[in-house]
JSON list of C-alpha atoms and ligand atoms in Angstrom, two decimals:
[
{"chain": "A", "resi": 520, "resn": "MET", "atom": "CA", "xyz": [-0.08, -0.04, 0.00]},
{"chain": "A", "resi": 521, "resn": "LYS", "atom": "CA", "xyz": [1.19, 3.39, -0.88]},
{"chain": "A", "resi": 522, "resn": "LYS", "atom": "CA", "xyz": [2.32, 5.53, 2.06]},
{"chain": "A", "resi": 523, "resn": "LEU", "atom": "CA", "xyz": [-0.08, 8.41, 2.77]},
{"chain": "A", "resi": 524, "resn": "THR", "atom": "CA", "xyz": [1.25, 11.85, 2.24]},
{"chain": "A", "resi": 525, "resn": "GLY", "atom": "CA", "xyz": [-0.16, 14.76, 4.21]},
{"chain": "A", "resi": 526, "resn": "ARG", "atom": "CA", "xyz": [-3.17, 14.28, 6.41]},
{"chain": "A", "resi": 527, "resn": "LYS", "atom": "CA", "xyz": [-5.73, 13.25, 3.80]},
{"chain": "A", "resi": 528, "resn": "LYS", "atom": "CA", "xyz": [-7.53, 10.07, 4.90]},
{"chain": "A", "resi": 529, "resn": "THR", "atom": "CA", "xyz": [-8.22, 7.31, 2.50]},
{"chain": "A", "resi": 530, "resn": "LYS", "atom": "CA", "xyz": [-11.87, 6.98, 1.86]},
{"chain": "A", "resi": 531, "resn": "THR", "atom": "CA", "xyz": [-12.99, 3.50, 2.96]},
{"chain": "A", "resi": 532, "resn": "ALA", "atom": "CA", "xyz": [-16.12, 1.33, 2.71]},
{"chain": "A", "resi": 533, "resn": "VAL", "atom": "CA", "xyz": [-17.01, -1.32, 5.41]},
{"chain": "A", "resi": 534, "resn": "PHE", "atom": "CA", "xyz": [-18.92, -4.34, 4.43]},
{"chain": "A", "resi": 535, "resn": "ILE", "atom": "CA", "xyz": [-21.05, -6.05, 7.16]},
{"chain": "A", "resi": 536, "resn": "SER", "atom": "CA", "xyz": [-23.69, -8.59, 7.64]},
{"chain": "A", "resi": 537, "resn": "GLY", "atom": "CA", "xyz": [-24.54, -8.60, 11.33]},
{"chain": "A", "resi": 538, "resn": "THR", "atom": "CA", "xyz": [-23.97, -6.77, 14.68]},
{"chain": "A", "resi": 539, "resn": "GLY", "atom": "CA", "xyz": [-21.35, -4.45, 13.24]},
{"chain": "A", "resi": 540, "resn": "SER", "atom": "CA", "xyz": [-19.22, -4.16, 16.38]},
{"chain": "A", "resi": 541, "resn": "ASN", "atom": "CA", "xyz": [-16.09, -4.10, 14.30]},
{"chain": "A", "resi": 542, "resn": "LEU", "atom": "CA", "xyz": [-17.67, -1.39, 12.08]},
{"chain": "A", "resi": 543, "resn": "LYS", "atom": "CA", "xyz": [-18.24, 0.68, 15.16]},
{"chain": "A", "resi": 544, "resn": "ASN", "atom": "CA", "xyz": [-14.67, 0.15, 16.21]},
{"chain": "A", "resi": 545, "resn": "LEU", "atom": "CA", "xyz": [-13.41, 1.19, 12.69]},
{"chain": "A", "resi": 546, "resn": "ILE", "atom": "CA", "xyz": [-15.64, 4.30, 12.69]},
{"chain": "A", "resi": 547, "resn": "LYS", "atom": "CA", "xyz": [-14.19, 5.36, 16.06]},
{"chain": "A", "resi": 548, "resn": "PHE", "atom": "CA", "xyz": [-10.76, 4.61, 14.89]},
{"chain": "A", "resi": 549, "resn": "SER", "atom": "CA", "xyz": [-11.41, 6.68, 11.70]},
{"chain": "A", "resi": 550, "resn": "LYS", "atom": "CA", "xyz": [-12.23, 9.69, 13.80]},
{"chain": "A", "resi": 551, "resn": "ILE", "atom": "CA", "xyz": [-8.84, 9.80, 15.47]},
{"chain": "A", "resi": 552, "resn": "LYS", "atom": "CA", "xyz": [-6.71, 12.62, 14.09]},
{"chain": "A", "resi": 553, "resn": "ASN", "atom": "CA", "xyz": [-3.92, 10.38, 12.83]},
{"chain": "A", "resi": 554, "resn": "SER", "atom": "CA", "xyz": [-6.05, 7.61, 11.50]},
{"chain": "A", "resi": 555, "resn": "PRO", "atom": "CA", "xyz": [-5.20, 6.77, 7.87]},
{"chain": "A", "resi": 556, "resn": "ILE", "atom": "CA", "xyz": [-8.84, 6.13, 6.90]},
{"chain": "A", "resi": 557, "resn": "SER", "atom": "CA", "xyz": [-12.19, 7.78, 6.88]},
{"chain": "A", "resi": 558, "resn": "ILE", "atom": "CA", "xyz": [-15.45, 5.59, 6.74]},
{"chain": "A", "resi": 559, "resn": "ASP", "atom": "CA", "xyz": [-17.53, 6.95, 4.00]},
{"chain": "A", "resi": 560, "resn": "LEU", "atom": "CA", "xyz": [-19.75, 4.01, 3.04]},
{"chain": "A", "resi": 561, "resn": "ILE", "atom": "CA", "xyz": [-21.38, 1.12, 4.75]},
{"chain": "A", "resi": 562, "resn": "ILE", "atom": "CA", "xyz": [-22.46, -1.97, 2.69]},
{"chain": "A", "resi": 563, "resn": "SER", "atom": "CA", "xyz": [-24.61, -4.83, 3.97]},
{"chain": "A", "resi": 564, "resn": "ASP", "atom": "CA", "xyz": [-26.03, -7.84, 2.32]},
{"chain": "A", "resi": 565, "resn": "THR", "atom": "CA", "xyz": [-29.19, -7.73, 4.51]},
{"chain": "A", "resi": 566, "resn": "ASN", "atom": "CA", "xyz": [-31.33, -5.11, 5.93]},
{"chain": "A", "resi": 567, "resn": "LYS", "atom": "CA", "xyz": [-31.45, -7.27, 9.17]},
{"chain": "A", "resi": 568, "resn": "ALA", "atom": "CA", "xyz": [-27.77, -6.30, 10.02]},
{"chain": "A", "resi": 569, "resn": "THR", "atom": "CA", "xyz": [-28.20, -4.42, 13.25]},
{"chain": "A", "resi": 570, "resn": "GLY", "atom": "CA", "xyz": [-24.82, -2.78, 12.59]},
{"chain": "A", "resi": 571, "resn": "LEU", "atom": "CA", "xyz": [-26.61, -0.69, 9.98]},
{"chain": "A", "resi": 572, "resn": "LYS", "atom": "CA", "xyz": [-27.76, 1.59, 12.83]},
{"chain": "A", "resi": 573, "resn": "TYR", "atom": "CA", "xyz": [-24.28, 2.95, 12.95]},
{"chain": "A", "resi": 574, "resn": "ALA", "atom": "CA", "xyz": [-24.90, 4.56, 9.52]},
{"chain": "A", "resi": 575, "resn": "LYS", "atom": "CA", "xyz": [-27.52, 6.86, 11.00]},
{"chain": "A", "resi": 576, "resn": "GLN", "atom": "CA", "xyz": [-25.65, 7.27, 14.36]},
{"chain": "A", "resi": 577, "resn": "PHE", "atom": "CA", "xyz": [-22.42, 8.49, 12.63]},
{"chain": "A", "resi": 578, "resn": "ASP", "atom": "CA", "xyz": [-24.10, 10.03, 9.45]},
{"chain": "A", "resi": 579, "resn": "ILE", "atom": "CA", "xyz": [-22.41, 7.68, 6.98]},
{"chain": "A", "resi": 580, "resn": "LYS", "atom": "CA", "xyz": [-24.06, 6.59, 3.75]},
{"chain": "A", "resi": 581, "resn": "LYS", "atom": "CA", "xyz": [-25.41, 2.93, 3.78]},
{"chain": "A", "resi": 582, "resn": "LYS", "atom": "CA", "xyz": [-26.42, 0.62, 0.98]},
{"chain": "A", "resi": 583, "resn": "ILE", "atom": "CA", "xyz": [-28.04, -2.86, 1.18]},
{"chain": "A", "resi": 584, "resn": "PHE", "atom": "CA", "xyz": [-27.52, -5.36, -1.60]},
{"chain": "A", "resi": 585, "resn": "ASN", "atom": "CA", "xyz": [-28.97, -8.96, -1.03]},
{"chain": "A", "resi": 586, "resn": "PHE", "atom": "CA", "xyz": [-26.44, -10.56, -3.41]},
{"chain": "A", "resi": 587, "resn": "ASN", "atom": "CA", "xyz": [-29.15, -12.71, -4.95]},
{"chain": "A", "resi": 588, "resn": "ASN", "atom": "CA", "xyz": [-27.50, -11.71, -8.22]},
{"chain": "A", "resi": 589, "resn": "VAL", "atom": "CA", "xyz": [-23.84, -11.30, -7.40]},
{"chain": "A", "resi": 590, "resn": "LYS", "atom": "CA", "xyz": [-22.97, -9.81, -10.73]},
{"chain": "A", "resi": 591, "resn": "ILE", "atom": "CA", "xyz": [-25.60, -7.06, -10.73]},
{"chain": "A", "resi": 592, "resn": "ASN", "atom": "CA", "xyz": [-25.06, -6.27, -7.10]},
{"chain": "A", "resi": 593, "resn": "GLU", "atom": "CA", "xyz": [-21.32, -6.04, -7.49]},
{"chain": "A", "resi": 594, "resn": "SER", "atom": "CA", "xyz": [-21.60, -3.79, -10.48]},
{"chain": "A", "resi": 595, "resn": "LYS", "atom": "CA", "xyz": [-23.84, -1.49, -8.46]},
{"chain": "A", "resi": 596, "resn": "ILE", "atom": "CA", "xyz": [-21.31, -1.57, -5.56]},
{"chain": "A", "resi": 597, "resn": "LEU", "atom": "CA", "xyz": [-18.57, -0.63, -8.00]},
{"chain": "A", "resi": 598, "resn": "THR", "atom": "CA", "xyz": [-20.60, 2.35, -9.28]},
{"chain": "A", "resi": 599, "resn": "ILE", "atom": "CA", "xyz": [-21.25, 3.72, -5.83]},
{"chain": "A", "resi": 600, "resn": "ILE", "atom": "CA", "xyz": [-17.66, 3.02, -4.78]},
{"chain": "A", "resi": 601, "resn": "LYS", "atom": "CA", "xyz": [-16.46, 5.01, -7.75]},
{"chain": "A", "resi": 602, "resn": "LYS", "atom": "CA", "xyz": [-18.87, 7.81, -7.09]},
{"chain": "A", "resi": 603, "resn": "LYS", "atom": "CA", "xyz": [-17.74, 8.07, -3.53]},
{"chain": "A", "resi": 604, "resn": "LYS", "atom": "CA", "xyz": [-14.02, 7.83, -4.36]},
{"chain": "A", "resi": 605, "resn": "ILE", "atom": "CA", "xyz": [-13.60, 4.79, -2.13]},
{"chain": "A", "resi": 606, "resn": "LYS", "atom": "CA", "xyz": [-10.08, 3.44, -2.29]},
{"chain": "A", "resi": 607, "resn": "PHE", "atom": "CA", "xyz": [-10.05, 0.88, 0.47]},
{"chain": "A", "resi": 608, "resn": "ILE", "atom": "CA", "xyz": [-12.46, -1.77, 1.75]},
{"chain": "A", "resi": 609, "resn": "CYS", "atom": "CA", "xyz": [-12.66, -3.46, 5.19]},
{"chain": "A", "resi": 610, "resn": "LEU", "atom": "CA", "xyz": [-14.81, -6.57, 5.56]},
{"chain": "A", "resi": 611, "resn": "ALA", "atom": "CA", "xyz": [-16.12, -6.76, 9.09]},
{"chain": "A", "resi": 612, "resn": "GLY", "atom": "CA", "xyz": [-18.37, -9.82, 9.65]},
{"chain": "A", "resi": 613, "resn": "PHE", "atom": "CA", "xyz": [-19.35, -9.76, 6.02]},
{"chain": "A", "resi": 614, "resn": "MET", "atom": "CA", "xyz": [-20.62, -13.23, 5.15]},
{"chain": "A", "resi": 615, "resn": "LYS", "atom": "CA", "xyz": [-20.85, -13.20, 1.44]},
{"chain": "A", "resi": 616, "resn": "ILE", "atom": "CA", "xyz": [-18.09, -14.26, -0.99]},
{"chain": "A", "resi": 617, "resn": "LEU", "atom": "CA", "xyz": [-17.02, -11.60, -3.49]},
{"chain": "A", "resi": 618, "resn": "SER", "atom": "CA", "xyz": [-16.36, -12.60, -7.03]},
{"chain": "A", "resi": 619, "resn": "LYS", "atom": "CA", "xyz": [-12.88, -12.88, -8.54]},
{"chain": "A", "resi": 620, "resn": "SER", "atom": "CA", "xyz": [-13.49, -10.07, -10.91]},
{"chain": "A", "resi": 621, "resn": "PHE", "atom": "CA", "xyz": [-14.61, -7.71, -8.11]},
{"chain": "A", "resi": 622, "resn": "LEU", "atom": "CA", "xyz": [-11.56, -8.60, -6.07]},
{"chain": "A", "resi": 623, "resn": "LYS", "atom": "CA", "xyz": [-9.26, -8.16, -8.94]},
{"chain": "A", "resi": 624, "resn": "LYS", "atom": "CA", "xyz": [-10.44, -4.59, -9.21]},
{"chain": "A", "resi": 625, "resn": "PHE", "atom": "CA", "xyz": [-9.45, -4.02, -5.54]},
{"chain": "A", "resi": 626, "resn": "ASP", "atom": "CA", "xyz": [-6.33, -6.18, -5.41]},
{"chain": "A", "resi": 627, "resn": "GLY", "atom": "CA", "xyz": [-4.41, -5.44, -2.24]},
{"chain": "A", "resi": 628, "resn": "LYS", "atom": "CA", "xyz": [-7.09, -2.97, -1.04]},
{"chain": "A", "resi": 629, "resn": "ILE", "atom": "CA", "xyz": [-9.56, -5.36, 0.60]},
{"chain": "A", "resi": 630, "resn": "ILE", "atom": "CA", "xyz": [-8.81, -6.67, 4.07]},
{"chain": "A", "resi": 631, "resn": "ASN", "atom": "CA", "xyz": [-10.88, -8.92, 6.34]},
{"chain": "A", "resi": 632, "resn": "ILE", "atom": "CA", "xyz": [-11.01, -9.80, 9.94]},
{"chain": "A", "resi": 633, "resn": "HIS", "atom": "CA", "xyz": [-11.39, -13.56, 10.84]},
{"chain": "A", "resi": 634, "resn": "PRO", "atom": "CA", "xyz": [-12.06, -15.03, 14.25]},
{"chain": "A", "resi": 635, "resn": "SER", "atom": "CA", "xyz": [-9.33, -17.78, 14.25]},
{"chain": "A", "resi": 636, "resn": "LEU", "atom": "CA", "xyz": [-5.61, -18.22, 13.95]},
{"chain": "A", "resi": 637, "resn": "LEU", "atom": "CA", "xyz": [-5.60, -18.70, 10.15]},
{"chain": "A", "resi": 638, "resn": "PRO", "atom": "CA", "xyz": [-4.89, -20.93, 8.29]},
{"chain": "A", "resi": 639, "resn": "LYS", "atom": "CA", "xyz": [-6.71, -22.81, 11.08]},
{"chain": "A", "resi": 640, "resn": "TYR", "atom": "CA", "xyz": [-10.55, -22.86, 11.00]},
{"chain": "A", "resi": 641, "resn": "LYS", "atom": "CA", "xyz": [-11.40, -21.15, 7.80]},
{"chain": "A", "resi": 642, "resn": "GLY", "atom": "CA", "xyz": [-15.15, -20.48, 7.39]},
{"chain": "A", "resi": 643, "resn": "LEU", "atom": "CA", "xyz": [-17.80, -20.65, 10.14]},
{"chain": "A", "resi": 644, "resn": "ASN", "atom": "CA", "xyz": [-18.01, -21.78, 13.75]},
{"chain": "A", "resi": 645, "resn": "THR", "atom": "CA", "xyz": [-14.39, -21.07, 14.51]},
{"chain": "A", "resi": 646, "resn": "HIS", "atom": "CA", "xyz": [-14.88, -20.93, 18.17]},
{"chain": "A", "resi": 647, "resn": "GLU", "atom": "CA", "xyz": [-16.94, -24.22, 18.41]},
{"chain": "A", "resi": 648, "resn": "ARG", "atom": "CA", "xyz": [-14.19, -25.94, 16.64]},
{"chain": "A", "resi": 649, "resn": "ALA", "atom": "CA", "xyz": [-11.45, -24.51, 18.75]},
{"chain": "A", "resi": 650, "resn": "ILE", "atom": "CA", "xyz": [-13.29, -25.64, 21.94]},
{"chain": "A", "resi": 651, "resn": "LYS", "atom": "CA", "xyz": [-14.17, -29.00, 20.52]},
{"chain": "A", "resi": 652, "resn": "ASN", "atom": "CA", "xyz": [-10.55, -29.72, 19.64]},
{"chain": "A", "resi": 653, "resn": "LYS", "atom": "CA", "xyz": [-9.48, -28.53, 23.15]},
{"chain": "A", "resi": 654, "resn": "ASP", "atom": "CA", "xyz": [-7.14, -25.95, 21.56]},
{"chain": "A", "resi": 655, "resn": "LYS", "atom": "CA", "xyz": [-4.94, -24.04, 24.08]},
{"chain": "A", "resi": 656, "resn": "PHE", "atom": "CA", "xyz": [-4.99, -20.89, 21.92]},
{"chain": "A", "resi": 657, "resn": "ALA", "atom": "CA", "xyz": [-7.61, -19.22, 19.82]},
{"chain": "A", "resi": 658, "resn": "GLY", "atom": "CA", "xyz": [-7.30, -15.86, 18.18]},
{"chain": "A", "resi": 659, "resn": "CYS", "atom": "CA", "xyz": [-7.99, -13.57, 15.31]},
{"chain": "A", "resi": 660, "resn": "THR", "atom": "CA", "xyz": [-6.40, -12.62, 12.06]},
{"chain": "A", "resi": 661, "resn": "VAL", "atom": "CA", "xyz": [-6.52, -9.59, 9.71]},
{"chain": "A", "resi": 662, "resn": "HIS", "atom": "CA", "xyz": [-5.67, -10.68, 6.20]},
{"chain": "A", "resi": 663, "resn": "TYR", "atom": "CA", "xyz": [-5.80, -9.42, 2.53]},
{"chain": "A", "resi": 664, "resn": "VAL", "atom": "CA", "xyz": [-8.88, -10.84, 0.73]},
{"chain": "A", "resi": 665, "resn": "THR", "atom": "CA", "xyz": [-8.43, -13.11, -2.23]},
{"chain": "A", "resi": 666, "resn": "SER", "atom": "CA", "xyz": [-10.93, -15.26, -4.08]},
{"chain": "A", "resi": 667, "resn": "LYS", "atom": "CA", "xyz": [-10.10, -18.24, -1.87]},
{"chain": "A", "resi": 668, "resn": "LEU", "atom": "CA", "xyz": [-11.97, -18.17, 1.36]},
{"chain": "A", "resi": 669, "resn": "ASP", "atom": "CA", "xyz": [-10.04, -16.81, 4.34]},
{"chain": "A", "resi": 670, "resn": "SER", "atom": "CA", "xyz": [-6.73, -17.45, 2.49]},
{"chain": "A", "resi": 671, "resn": "GLY", "atom": "CA", "xyz": [-5.06, -14.13, 1.67]},
{"chain": "A", "resi": 672, "resn": "ARG", "atom": "CA", "xyz": [-1.79, -12.93, 2.88]},
{"chain": "A", "resi": 673, "resn": "ILE", "atom": "CA", "xyz": [-1.83, -12.39, 6.79]},
{"chain": "A", "resi": 674, "resn": "ILE", "atom": "CA", "xyz": [-1.24, -8.83, 8.02]},
{"chain": "A", "resi": 675, "resn": "LEU", "atom": "CA", "xyz": [-1.51, -9.40, 11.68]},
{"chain": "A", "resi": 676, "resn": "GLN", "atom": "CA", "xyz": [-2.66, -12.15, 14.03]},
{"chain": "A", "resi": 677, "resn": "LYS", "atom": "CA", "xyz": [-3.32, -12.20, 17.80]},
{"chain": "A", "resi": 678, "resn": "LYS", "atom": "CA", "xyz": [-3.22, -15.33, 19.93]},
{"chain": "A", "resi": 679, "resn": "ILE", "atom": "CA", "xyz": [-5.57, -15.65, 22.91]},
{"chain": "A", "resi": 680, "resn": "LYS", "atom": "CA", "xyz": [-5.50, -18.23, 25.58]},
{"chain": "A", "resi": 681, "resn": "VAL", "atom": "CA", "xyz": [-8.50, -20.57, 25.83]},
{"chain": "A", "resi": 682, "resn": "SER", "atom": "CA", "xyz": [-9.45, -21.23, 29.47]},
{"chain": "A", "resi": 683, "resn": "LYS", "atom": "CA", "xyz": [-10.89, -24.58, 30.55]},
{"chain": "A", "resi": 684, "resn": "ARG", "atom": "CA", "xyz": [-14.09, -22.71, 31.55]},
{"chain": "A", "resi": 685, "resn": "ASP", "atom": "CA", "xyz": [-14.61, -21.13, 28.01]},
{"chain": "A", "resi": 686, "resn": "ASN", "atom": "CA", "xyz": [-17.52, -22.08, 25.82]},
{"chain": "A", "resi": 687, "resn": "PRO", "atom": "CA", "xyz": [-17.93, -20.83, 22.28]},
{"chain": "A", "resi": 688, "resn": "LYS", "atom": "CA", "xyz": [-19.82, -17.81, 23.54]},
{"chain": "A", "resi": 689, "resn": "THR", "atom": "CA", "xyz": [-17.38, -16.71, 26.23]},
{"chain": "A", "resi": 690, "resn": "LEU", "atom": "CA", "xyz": [-14.44, -17.32, 23.74]},
{"chain": "A", "resi": 691, "resn": "ALA", "atom": "CA", "xyz": [-16.18, -15.28, 20.98]},
{"chain": "A", "resi": 692, "resn": "LYS", "atom": "CA", "xyz": [-16.51, -12.34, 23.41]},
{"chain": "A", "resi": 693, "resn": "LYS", "atom": "CA", "xyz": [-12.80, -12.63, 24.39]},
{"chain": "A", "resi": 694, "resn": "VAL", "atom": "CA", "xyz": [-11.69, -12.76, 20.79]},
{"chain": "A", "resi": 695, "resn": "LEU", "atom": "CA", "xyz": [-13.88, -10.01, 19.64]},
{"chain": "A", "resi": 696, "resn": "LYS", "atom": "CA", "xyz": [-12.40, -7.62, 22.11]},
{"chain": "A", "resi": 697, "resn": "GLN", "atom": "CA", "xyz": [-9.01, -8.35, 20.70]},
{"chain": "A", "resi": 698, "resn": "GLU", "atom": "CA", "xyz": [-10.37, -7.95, 17.17]},
{"chain": "A", "resi": 699, "resn": "TYR", "atom": "CA", "xyz": [-10.91, -4.35, 17.64]},
{"chain": "A", "resi": 700, "resn": "LYS", "atom": "CA", "xyz": [-7.21, -3.68, 18.62]},
{"chain": "A", "resi": 701, "resn": "LEU", "atom": "CA", "xyz": [-6.00, -6.03, 15.82]},
{"chain": "A", "resi": 702, "resn": "TYR", "atom": "CA", "xyz": [-7.98, -4.36, 13.13]},
{"chain": "A", "resi": 703, "resn": "ARG", "atom": "CA", "xyz": [-6.76, -0.93, 14.00]},
{"chain": "A", "resi": 704, "resn": "ALA", "atom": "CA", "xyz": [-3.14, -2.14, 14.30]},
{"chain": "A", "resi": 705, "resn": "ALA", "atom": "CA", "xyz": [-3.33, -3.94, 10.90]},
{"chain": "A", "resi": 706, "resn": "ILE", "atom": "CA", "xyz": [-4.62, -0.85, 9.17]},
{"chain": "A", "resi": 707, "resn": "ILE", "atom": "CA", "xyz": [-1.81, 1.24, 10.72]},
{"chain": "A", "resi": 708, "resn": "LYS", "atom": "CA", "xyz": [0.70, -1.34, 9.63]},
{"chain": "A", "resi": 709, "resn": "ILE", "atom": "CA", "xyz": [-0.30, -1.38, 5.89]},
{"chain": "A", "resi": 710, "resn": "PHE", "atom": "CA", "xyz": [-0.73, 2.42, 5.39]},
{"chain": "B", "resi": 1289, "resn": "GAR", "atom": "C1", "xyz": [-16.43, -11.03, 14.07]},
{"chain": "B", "resi": 1289, "resn": "GAR", "atom": "O1", "xyz": [-15.99, -11.97, 15.03]},
{"chain": "B", "resi": 1289, "resn": "GAR", "atom": "C2", "xyz": [-15.68, -11.32, 12.75]},
{"chain": "B", "resi": 1289, "resn": "GAR", "atom": "O2", "xyz": [-14.36, -11.73, 13.03]},
{"chain": "B", "resi": 1289, "resn": "GAR", "atom": "C3", "xyz": [-16.38, -12.41, 12.24]},
{"chain": "B", "resi": 1289, "resn": "GAR", "atom": "O3", "xyz": [-17.77, -12.18, 12.36]},
{"chain": "B", "resi": 1289, "resn": "GAR", "atom": "C4", "xyz": [-17.87, -11.37, 13.62]},
{"chain": "B", "resi": 1289, "resn": "GAR", "atom": "C5", "xyz": [-18.67, -10.10, 13.32]},
{"chain": "B", "resi": 1289, "resn": "GAR", "atom": "O4", "xyz": [-19.00, -9.37, 14.45]},
{"chain": "B", "resi": 1289, "resn": "GAR", "atom": "N1", "xyz": [-16.12, -12.62, 10.75]},
{"chain": "B", "resi": 1289, "resn": "GAR", "atom": "C6", "xyz": [-16.07, -13.71, 10.19]},
{"chain": "B", "resi": 1289, "resn": "GAR", "atom": "O5", "xyz": [-16.40, -14.83, 10.70]},
{"chain": "B", "resi": 1289, "resn": "GAR", "atom": "C7", "xyz": [-15.75, -13.66, 8.73]},
{"chain": "B", "resi": 1289, "resn": "GAR", "atom": "N2", "xyz": [-15.32, -14.94, 8.24]},
{"chain": "B", "resi": 1289, "resn": "GAR", "atom": "P1", "xyz": [-19.36, -7.82, 14.34]},
{"chain": "B", "resi": 1289, "resn": "GAR", "atom": "O6", "xyz": [-20.50, -7.84, 13.36]},
{"chain": "B", "resi": 1289, "resn": "GAR", "atom": "O7", "xyz": [-19.81, -7.44, 15.70]},
{"chain": "B", "resi": 1289, "resn": "GAR", "atom": "O8", "xyz": [-18.20, -7.03, 13.91]}
]
């Protein structure tokens, strides 16, 4: 990623599908004076994503695309991204797979946070799997997005100790707290 010059923040879109606590964290981060990004667009694949409330709360444009027709939706996303001069995309709990051609247009400019120590536990139910396997450590990873699920180059990773008392819910909570720090650190690292 090209180093930022001056104090101009890179216009960023955040894609969500759910609660949006990582989105909220990124919005708060973007408001810090030295943050390299500003959040200018929120995209969700469902109107049920409760994280959409942050659009109103922080006065950020939001758009919902159901991805029933990936091609049409992606071309609409590209149009709005162009219009809003978005140069960087953060996936934050976004549960749809973006097409190869979309990703190609944003090569090296889309990152994702995943709640496991990748390459371990790609996909869903990461915490259930870690507990079931009696893993000593869980964690989270920020990585570049490629067309292969949860497989792009790793930017940063945080290891978190699993306690004997943890269940998937308590572990998710613990990991999520670290995700917020990791996402900020990863963005700082690549800008
Ligand atoms: C987060 O734990 C994030 O790492 C995970 O979904 C959660 C979203 O929470 N993402 C994935 O599993 C992507 N493969 P949030 O909506 O509160 O940010």
